[in-house]
Coordinates of C-alpha atoms and ligand atoms in Angstrom, one line a residue:
X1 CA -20.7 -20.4 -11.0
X2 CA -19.5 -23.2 -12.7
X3 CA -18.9 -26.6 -11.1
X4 CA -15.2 -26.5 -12.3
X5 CA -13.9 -23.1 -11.8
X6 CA -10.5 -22.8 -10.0
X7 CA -10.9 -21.2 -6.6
X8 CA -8.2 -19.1 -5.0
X9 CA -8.3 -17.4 -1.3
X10 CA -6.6 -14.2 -0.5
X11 CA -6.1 -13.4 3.0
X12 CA -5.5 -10.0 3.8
X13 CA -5.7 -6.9 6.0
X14 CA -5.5 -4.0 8.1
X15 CA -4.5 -1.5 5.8
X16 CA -4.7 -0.7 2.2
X17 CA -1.3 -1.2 1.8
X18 CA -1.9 -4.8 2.1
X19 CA -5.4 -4.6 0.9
X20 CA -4.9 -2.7 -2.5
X21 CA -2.3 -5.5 -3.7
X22 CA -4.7 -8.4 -3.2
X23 CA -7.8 -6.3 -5.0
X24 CA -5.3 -6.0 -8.2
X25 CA -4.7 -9.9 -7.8
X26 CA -8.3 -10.9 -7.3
X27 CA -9.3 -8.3 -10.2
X28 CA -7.1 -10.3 -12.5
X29 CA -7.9 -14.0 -11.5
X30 CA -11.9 -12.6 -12.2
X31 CA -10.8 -11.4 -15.8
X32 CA -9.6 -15.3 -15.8
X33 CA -12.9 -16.9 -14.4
X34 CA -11.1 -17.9 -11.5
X35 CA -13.7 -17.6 -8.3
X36 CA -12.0 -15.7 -5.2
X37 CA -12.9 -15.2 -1.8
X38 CA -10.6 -12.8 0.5
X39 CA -10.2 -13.8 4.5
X40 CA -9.5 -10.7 6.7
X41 CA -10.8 -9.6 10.4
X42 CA -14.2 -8.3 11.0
X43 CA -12.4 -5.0 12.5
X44 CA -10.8 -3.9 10.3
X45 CA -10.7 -1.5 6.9
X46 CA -10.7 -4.7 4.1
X47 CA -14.2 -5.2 6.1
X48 CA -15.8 -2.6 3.8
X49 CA -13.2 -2.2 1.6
X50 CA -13.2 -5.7 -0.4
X51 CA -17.4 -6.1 -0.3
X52 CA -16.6 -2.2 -2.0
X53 CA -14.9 -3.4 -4.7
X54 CA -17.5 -6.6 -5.7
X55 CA -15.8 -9.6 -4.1
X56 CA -16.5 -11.8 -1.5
X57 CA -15.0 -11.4 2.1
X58 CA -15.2 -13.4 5.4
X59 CA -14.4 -11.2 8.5
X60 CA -13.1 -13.4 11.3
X61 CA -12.3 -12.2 14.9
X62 CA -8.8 -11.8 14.5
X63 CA -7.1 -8.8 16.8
X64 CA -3.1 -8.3 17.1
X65 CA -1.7 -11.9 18.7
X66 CA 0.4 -11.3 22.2
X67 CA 1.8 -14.8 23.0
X68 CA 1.6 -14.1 26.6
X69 CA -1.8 -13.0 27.1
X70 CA -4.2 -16.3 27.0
X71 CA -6.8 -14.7 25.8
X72 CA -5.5 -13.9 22.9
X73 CA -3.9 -17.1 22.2
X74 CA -7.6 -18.7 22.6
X75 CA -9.0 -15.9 20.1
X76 CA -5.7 -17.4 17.6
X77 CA -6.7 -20.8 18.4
X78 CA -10.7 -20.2 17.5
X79 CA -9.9 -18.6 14.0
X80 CA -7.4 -21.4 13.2
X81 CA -10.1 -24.0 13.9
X82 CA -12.6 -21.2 11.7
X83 CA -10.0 -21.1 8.6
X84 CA -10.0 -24.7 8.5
X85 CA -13.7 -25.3 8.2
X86 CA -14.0 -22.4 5.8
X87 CA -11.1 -23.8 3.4
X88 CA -12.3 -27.5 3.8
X89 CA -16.0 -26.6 2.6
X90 CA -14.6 -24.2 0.0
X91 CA -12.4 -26.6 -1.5
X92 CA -9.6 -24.5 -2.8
X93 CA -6.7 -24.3 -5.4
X94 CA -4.3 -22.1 -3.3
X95 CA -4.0 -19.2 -1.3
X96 CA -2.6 -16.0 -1.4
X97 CA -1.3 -14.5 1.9
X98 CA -0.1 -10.6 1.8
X99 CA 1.6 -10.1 4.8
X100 CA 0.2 -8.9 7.9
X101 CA -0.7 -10.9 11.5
X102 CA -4.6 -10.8 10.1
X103 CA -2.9 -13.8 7.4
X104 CA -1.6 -15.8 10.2
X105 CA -4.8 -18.1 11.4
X106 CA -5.6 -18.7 7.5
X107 CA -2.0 -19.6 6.4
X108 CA -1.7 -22.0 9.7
X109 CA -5.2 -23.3 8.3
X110 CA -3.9 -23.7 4.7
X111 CA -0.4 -25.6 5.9
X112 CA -2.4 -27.9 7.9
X113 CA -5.0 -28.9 5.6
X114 CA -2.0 -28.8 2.5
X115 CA -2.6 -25.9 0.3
X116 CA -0.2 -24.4 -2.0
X117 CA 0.5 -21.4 -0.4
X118 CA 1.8 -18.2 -2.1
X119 CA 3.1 -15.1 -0.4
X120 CA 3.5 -11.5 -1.7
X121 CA 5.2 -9.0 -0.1
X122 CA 5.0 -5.3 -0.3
X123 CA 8.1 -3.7 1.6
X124 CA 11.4 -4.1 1.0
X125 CA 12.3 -6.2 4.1
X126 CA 10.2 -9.1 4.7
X127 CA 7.2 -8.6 7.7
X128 CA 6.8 -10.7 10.3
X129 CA 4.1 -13.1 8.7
X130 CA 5.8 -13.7 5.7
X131 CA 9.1 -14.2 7.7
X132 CA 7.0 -17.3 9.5
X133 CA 5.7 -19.2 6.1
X134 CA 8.1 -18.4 3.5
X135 CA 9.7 -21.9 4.1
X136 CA 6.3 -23.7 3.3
X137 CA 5.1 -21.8 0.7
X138 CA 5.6 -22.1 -3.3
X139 CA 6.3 -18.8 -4.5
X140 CA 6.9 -15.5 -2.5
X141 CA 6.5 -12.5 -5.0
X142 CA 8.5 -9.4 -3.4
X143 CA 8.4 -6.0 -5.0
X144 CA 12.2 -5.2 -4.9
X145 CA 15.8 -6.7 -5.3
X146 CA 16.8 -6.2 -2.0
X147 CA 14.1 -8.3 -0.1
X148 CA 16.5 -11.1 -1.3
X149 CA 18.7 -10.4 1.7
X150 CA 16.4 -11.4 3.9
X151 CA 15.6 -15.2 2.3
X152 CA 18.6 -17.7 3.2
X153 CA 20.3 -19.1 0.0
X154 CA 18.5 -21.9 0.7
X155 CA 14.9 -20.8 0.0
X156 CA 16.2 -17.7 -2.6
X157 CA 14.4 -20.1 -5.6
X158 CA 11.2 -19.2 -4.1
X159 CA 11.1 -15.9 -4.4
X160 CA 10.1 -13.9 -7.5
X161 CA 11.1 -10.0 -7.8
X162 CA 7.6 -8.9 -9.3
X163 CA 7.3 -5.2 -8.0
X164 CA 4.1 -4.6 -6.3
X165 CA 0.7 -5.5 -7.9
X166 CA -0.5 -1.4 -8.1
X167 CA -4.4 -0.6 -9.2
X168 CA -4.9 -0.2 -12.5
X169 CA -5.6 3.0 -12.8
X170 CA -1.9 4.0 -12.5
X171 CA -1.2 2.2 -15.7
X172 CA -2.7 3.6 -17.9
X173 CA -2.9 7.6 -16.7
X174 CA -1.2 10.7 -18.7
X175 CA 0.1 13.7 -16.4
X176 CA -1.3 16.0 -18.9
X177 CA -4.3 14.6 -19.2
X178 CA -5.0 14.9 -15.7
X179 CA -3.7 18.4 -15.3
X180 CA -6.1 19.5 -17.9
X181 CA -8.6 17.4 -16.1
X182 CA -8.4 19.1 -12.7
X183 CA -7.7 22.6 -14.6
X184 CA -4.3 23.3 -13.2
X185 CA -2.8 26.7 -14.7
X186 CA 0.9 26.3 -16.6
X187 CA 2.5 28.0 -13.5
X188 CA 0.2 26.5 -10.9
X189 CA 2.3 23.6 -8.9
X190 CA 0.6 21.0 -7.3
X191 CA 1.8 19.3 -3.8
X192 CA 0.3 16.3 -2.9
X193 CA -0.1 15.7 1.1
X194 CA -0.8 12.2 2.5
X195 CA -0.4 9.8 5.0
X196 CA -1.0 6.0 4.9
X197 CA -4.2 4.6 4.0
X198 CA -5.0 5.8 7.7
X199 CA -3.9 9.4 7.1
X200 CA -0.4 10.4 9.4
X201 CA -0.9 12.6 12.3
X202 CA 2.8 14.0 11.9
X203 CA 2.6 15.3 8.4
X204 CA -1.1 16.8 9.2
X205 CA 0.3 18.7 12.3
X206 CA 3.3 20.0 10.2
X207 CA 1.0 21.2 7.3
X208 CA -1.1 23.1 9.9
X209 CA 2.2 24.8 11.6
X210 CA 3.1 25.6 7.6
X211 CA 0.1 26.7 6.5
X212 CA 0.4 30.2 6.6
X213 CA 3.6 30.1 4.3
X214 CA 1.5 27.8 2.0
X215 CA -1.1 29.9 1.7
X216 CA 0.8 32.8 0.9
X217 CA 2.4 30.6 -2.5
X218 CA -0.6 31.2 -4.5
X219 CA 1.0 29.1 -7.4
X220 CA 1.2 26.0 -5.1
X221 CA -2.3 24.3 -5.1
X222 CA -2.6 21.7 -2.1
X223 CA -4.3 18.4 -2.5
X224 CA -4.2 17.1 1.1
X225 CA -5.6 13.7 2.5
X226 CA -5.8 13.9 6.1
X227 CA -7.0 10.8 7.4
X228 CA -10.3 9.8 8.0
X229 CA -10.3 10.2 11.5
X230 CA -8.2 13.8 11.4
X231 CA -10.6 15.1 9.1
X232 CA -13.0 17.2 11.4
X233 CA -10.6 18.1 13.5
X234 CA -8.1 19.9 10.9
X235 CA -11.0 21.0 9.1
X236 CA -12.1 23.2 11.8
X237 CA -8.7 24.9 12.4
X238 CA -8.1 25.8 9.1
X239 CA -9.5 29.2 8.7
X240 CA -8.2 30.8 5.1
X241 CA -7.8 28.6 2.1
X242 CA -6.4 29.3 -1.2
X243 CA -9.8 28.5 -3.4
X244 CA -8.1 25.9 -5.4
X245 CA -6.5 23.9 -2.2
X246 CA -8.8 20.5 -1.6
X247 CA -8.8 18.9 1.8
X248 CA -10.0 15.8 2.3
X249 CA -10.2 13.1 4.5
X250 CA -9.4 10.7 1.4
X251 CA -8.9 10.5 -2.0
X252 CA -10.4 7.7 -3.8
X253 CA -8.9 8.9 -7.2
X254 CA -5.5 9.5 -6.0
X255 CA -4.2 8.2 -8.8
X256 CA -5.1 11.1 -11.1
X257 CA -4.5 13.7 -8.4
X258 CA -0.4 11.9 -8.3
X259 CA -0.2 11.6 -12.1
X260 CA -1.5 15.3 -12.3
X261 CA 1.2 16.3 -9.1
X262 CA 4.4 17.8 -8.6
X263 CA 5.9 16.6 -5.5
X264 CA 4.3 14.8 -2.9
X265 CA 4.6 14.8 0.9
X266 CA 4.2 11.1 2.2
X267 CA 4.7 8.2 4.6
X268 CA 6.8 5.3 2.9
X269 CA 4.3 3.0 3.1
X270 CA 5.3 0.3 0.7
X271 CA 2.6 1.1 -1.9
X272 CA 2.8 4.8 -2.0
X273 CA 6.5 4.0 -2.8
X274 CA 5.5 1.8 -5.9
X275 CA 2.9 4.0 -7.1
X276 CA 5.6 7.3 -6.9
X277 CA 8.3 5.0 -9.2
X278 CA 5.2 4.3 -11.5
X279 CA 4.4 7.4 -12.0
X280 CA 8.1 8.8 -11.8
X281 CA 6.9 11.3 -9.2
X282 CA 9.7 13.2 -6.8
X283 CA 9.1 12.5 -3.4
X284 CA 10.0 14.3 0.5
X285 CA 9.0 11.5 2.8
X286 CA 8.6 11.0 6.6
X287 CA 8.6 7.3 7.1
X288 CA 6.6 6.0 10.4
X289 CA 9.0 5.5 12.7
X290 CA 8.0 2.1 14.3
X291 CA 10.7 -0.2 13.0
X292 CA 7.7 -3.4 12.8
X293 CA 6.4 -1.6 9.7
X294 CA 9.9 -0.7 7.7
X295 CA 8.8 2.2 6.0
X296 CA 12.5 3.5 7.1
X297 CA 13.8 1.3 4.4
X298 CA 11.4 1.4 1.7
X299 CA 12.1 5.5 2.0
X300 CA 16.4 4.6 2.3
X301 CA 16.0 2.9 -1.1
X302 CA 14.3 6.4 -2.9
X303 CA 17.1 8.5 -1.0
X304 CA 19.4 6.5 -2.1
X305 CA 18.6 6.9 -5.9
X306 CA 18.1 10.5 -5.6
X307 CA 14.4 10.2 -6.4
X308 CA 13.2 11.4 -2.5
X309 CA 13.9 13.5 0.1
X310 CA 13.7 11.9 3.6
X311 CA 12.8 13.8 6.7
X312 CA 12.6 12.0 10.2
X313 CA 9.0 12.4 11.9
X314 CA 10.6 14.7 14.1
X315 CA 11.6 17.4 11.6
X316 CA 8.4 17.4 9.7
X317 CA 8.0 21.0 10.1
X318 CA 11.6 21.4 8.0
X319 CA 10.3 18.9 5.8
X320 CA 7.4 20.9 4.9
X321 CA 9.5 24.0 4.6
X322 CA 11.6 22.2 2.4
X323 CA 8.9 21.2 -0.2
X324 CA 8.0 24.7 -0.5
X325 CA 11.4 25.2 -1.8
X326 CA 11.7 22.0 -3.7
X327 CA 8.8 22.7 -5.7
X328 CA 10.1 25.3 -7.3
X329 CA 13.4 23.7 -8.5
X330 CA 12.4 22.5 -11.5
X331 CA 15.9 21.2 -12.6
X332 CA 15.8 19.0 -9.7
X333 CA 12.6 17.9 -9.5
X334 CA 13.3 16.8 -12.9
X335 CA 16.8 14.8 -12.1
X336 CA 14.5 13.3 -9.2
X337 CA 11.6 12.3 -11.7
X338 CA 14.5 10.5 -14.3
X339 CA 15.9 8.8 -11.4
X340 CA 13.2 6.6 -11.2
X341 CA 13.0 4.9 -14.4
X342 CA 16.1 2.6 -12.9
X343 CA 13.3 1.1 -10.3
X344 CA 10.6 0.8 -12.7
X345 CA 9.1 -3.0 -12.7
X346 CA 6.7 -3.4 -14.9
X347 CA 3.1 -5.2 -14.5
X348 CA 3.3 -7.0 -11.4
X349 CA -0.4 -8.2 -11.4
X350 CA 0.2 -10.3 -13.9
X351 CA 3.7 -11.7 -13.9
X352 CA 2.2 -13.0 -10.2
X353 CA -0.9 -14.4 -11.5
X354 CA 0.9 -16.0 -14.7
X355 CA 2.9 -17.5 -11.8
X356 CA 0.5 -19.2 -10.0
X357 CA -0.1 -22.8 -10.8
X358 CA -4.0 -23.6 -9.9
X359 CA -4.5 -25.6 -13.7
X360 CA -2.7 -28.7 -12.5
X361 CA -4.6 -30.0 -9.2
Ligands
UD1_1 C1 1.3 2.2 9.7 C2 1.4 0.9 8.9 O1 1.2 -0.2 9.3 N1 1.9 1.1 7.6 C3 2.1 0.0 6.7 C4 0.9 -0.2 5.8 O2 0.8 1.1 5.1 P1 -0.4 1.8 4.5 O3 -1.5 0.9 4.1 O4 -0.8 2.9 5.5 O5 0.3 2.5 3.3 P2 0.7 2.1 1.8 O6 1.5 3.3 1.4 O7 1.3 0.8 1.7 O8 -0.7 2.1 1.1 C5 -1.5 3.2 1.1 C6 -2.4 3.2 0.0 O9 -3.5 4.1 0.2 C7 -3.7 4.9 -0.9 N2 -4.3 6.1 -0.6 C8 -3.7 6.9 0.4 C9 -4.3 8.1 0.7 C10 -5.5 8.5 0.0 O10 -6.0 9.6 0.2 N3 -6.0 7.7 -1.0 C11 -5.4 6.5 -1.3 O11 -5.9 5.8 -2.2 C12 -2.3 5.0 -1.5 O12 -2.4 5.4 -2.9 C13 -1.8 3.6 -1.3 O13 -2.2 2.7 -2.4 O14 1.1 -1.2 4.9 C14 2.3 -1.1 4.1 C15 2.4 -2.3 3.2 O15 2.6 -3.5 3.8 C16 3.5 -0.9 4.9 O16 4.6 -0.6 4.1 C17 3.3 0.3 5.9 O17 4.4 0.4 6.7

């Protein structure tokens, strides 16, 4: 490593939503011999998940802040002091914080010590975290129009509509392709289940109670992610399977299996919602219904376009019922599919990275 490289830090966690984003940045800035190192919490997923994918990671003890319990307030305090030894020593160009309370420490850390700080955000209203720094930062790099609305006039130069930095594989994929791939018949239809990077306990519990019907459509093939920690569970109650239908607890090519798709069933998790406008896919989701993680909106905005179908957690069963149906309507399926070329946003990984100004320190 060369005495003069550039080094960024991407702080990040939780769930892949946030995680996925930061691995497209940090793939980029590598491809631009710019050295990287991602900050998260030793509990959770980007633990693994960034050491997966070749870069370096520091885990701190950072758990969900609750103002009023001391404890955690002390636990805040210790991986403020942390972040600032760790960016002092590492002598850094800027950070990158993607949302989430695991970036909180390590921004407070960065303001202090004077960073340029850079924020991007995945959903379509701004999370709490970004909410708190958006005023000190740089640059904050949303993924749609309407985030706008939530910045004051005042601070709207900042922000940058990017769309959301997606992996690379869903660039550069061909449905065809992939259908050939995964040798899907010319009648076979394929419906795509999954939850957040976590899985969704809702949507698995609705596909069970709909299983029967599924598994009398022999020309609808299921690829269905449950959730790591469903997995066993729903596994074991499933006792007749179409020989083509593939249950898992995860797909780590999920980007051929939607390319190859014809409808999904999904949370709105911000970056499922990017990935199904790259890949023009028609949609029936069932946002989470806790308002902190506004999947509600990121699913209004599809609905509202015509590209997705949106069911409230509670009538998941009809949901399913209505994808049965759905998938068969080619017509509309296809109206859906053209619907989403009007969202489309192009590559965000690099817009953001073009963006970022490490040269002139
Ligand atoms: C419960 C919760 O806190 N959810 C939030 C979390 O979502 P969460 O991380 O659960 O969901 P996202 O949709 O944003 O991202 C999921 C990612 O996992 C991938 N995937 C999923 C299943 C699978 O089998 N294989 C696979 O690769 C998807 O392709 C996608 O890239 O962060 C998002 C981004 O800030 C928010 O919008 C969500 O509200």
């Amino acid at each position: 490593m060369g005495l003069n490289m550039k080094k960024v830090v991407l702080t990040t966690g939780g769930t892949g939503g946030h995680i996925y984003p930061a691995l497209a940045i940090a793939k980029e800035l590598k491809n631009r011999e710019v050295e990287t190192l991602f900050i998260g919490s030793k509990y959770r997923m980007e633990n693994e998940l960034v050491p997966e994918n070749g870069f370096d990671f520091i885990g701190l003890d950072i758990k969900p802040i609750k103002i009023t319990n001391i404890k955690s307030i002390y636990r805040l305090f210790k991986s403020i002091i942390k972040s600032i030894t760790i960016l002092y020593k590492e002598n850094i160009d800027c950070i990158i914080g993607f949302g989430n309370y695991i970036s909180i420490p390590v921004l407070i850390a960065a303001f202090l010590l004077g960073k340029k700080i850079y924020l991007q955000e995945q959903n379509i209203n701004l999370g709490l975290a970004n909410r708190v720094f958006y005023r000190v930062s740089q640059k904050i790099f949303v993924a749609f129009d309407k985030t706008y609305e939530d910045i004051p006039r005042k601070y709207q130069h900042k922000v940058m509509v990017t769309g959301n930095p997606l992996r690379k594989e869903f660039r550069y994929i061909d449905r065809e392709e992939e259908r050939e791939k995964l040798k899907i018949g010319n009648n076979e239809k394929i419906l795509l289940v999954i939850g957040g990077s976590l899985g969704a306990k809702k949507i698995n519990e609705a596909i069970l109670n709909n299983w029967d019907e599924l598994f009398k459509n022999l020309d609808i093939r299921v690829y269905w992610a449950t959730g790591k920690n469903h997995f066993d569970e729903i596994n074991n109650k499933i006792r007749k399977r179409k020989p083509n239908d593939v249950i898992k607890p995860y797909f780590d090519n999920i980007a051929k299996i939607m390319a190859a798709s014809d409808l999904l069933i999904c949370r709105a998790g911000a970056l499922t919602v990017s990935e199904v406008i790259e890949l023009q896919k028609p949609s029936i989701m069932i946002p989470y219904k806790s308002s902190d993680v506004g999947q509600k909106q990121n699913a209004e905005l599809l609905k509202k376009i015509g590209a997705a179908k949106v069911y409230d957690e509670d009538n998941s069963d009809e949901a399913i019922k209505e994808a049965i149906n759905l998938i068969k309507n080619e017509k509309l399926l296809k109206k859906m599919k053209n619907n989403l070329v009007l969202i489309k946003k192009g590559n965000s990984t690099l817009k953001i990275v073009n963006e970022i100004d490490i040269w002139r320190n």
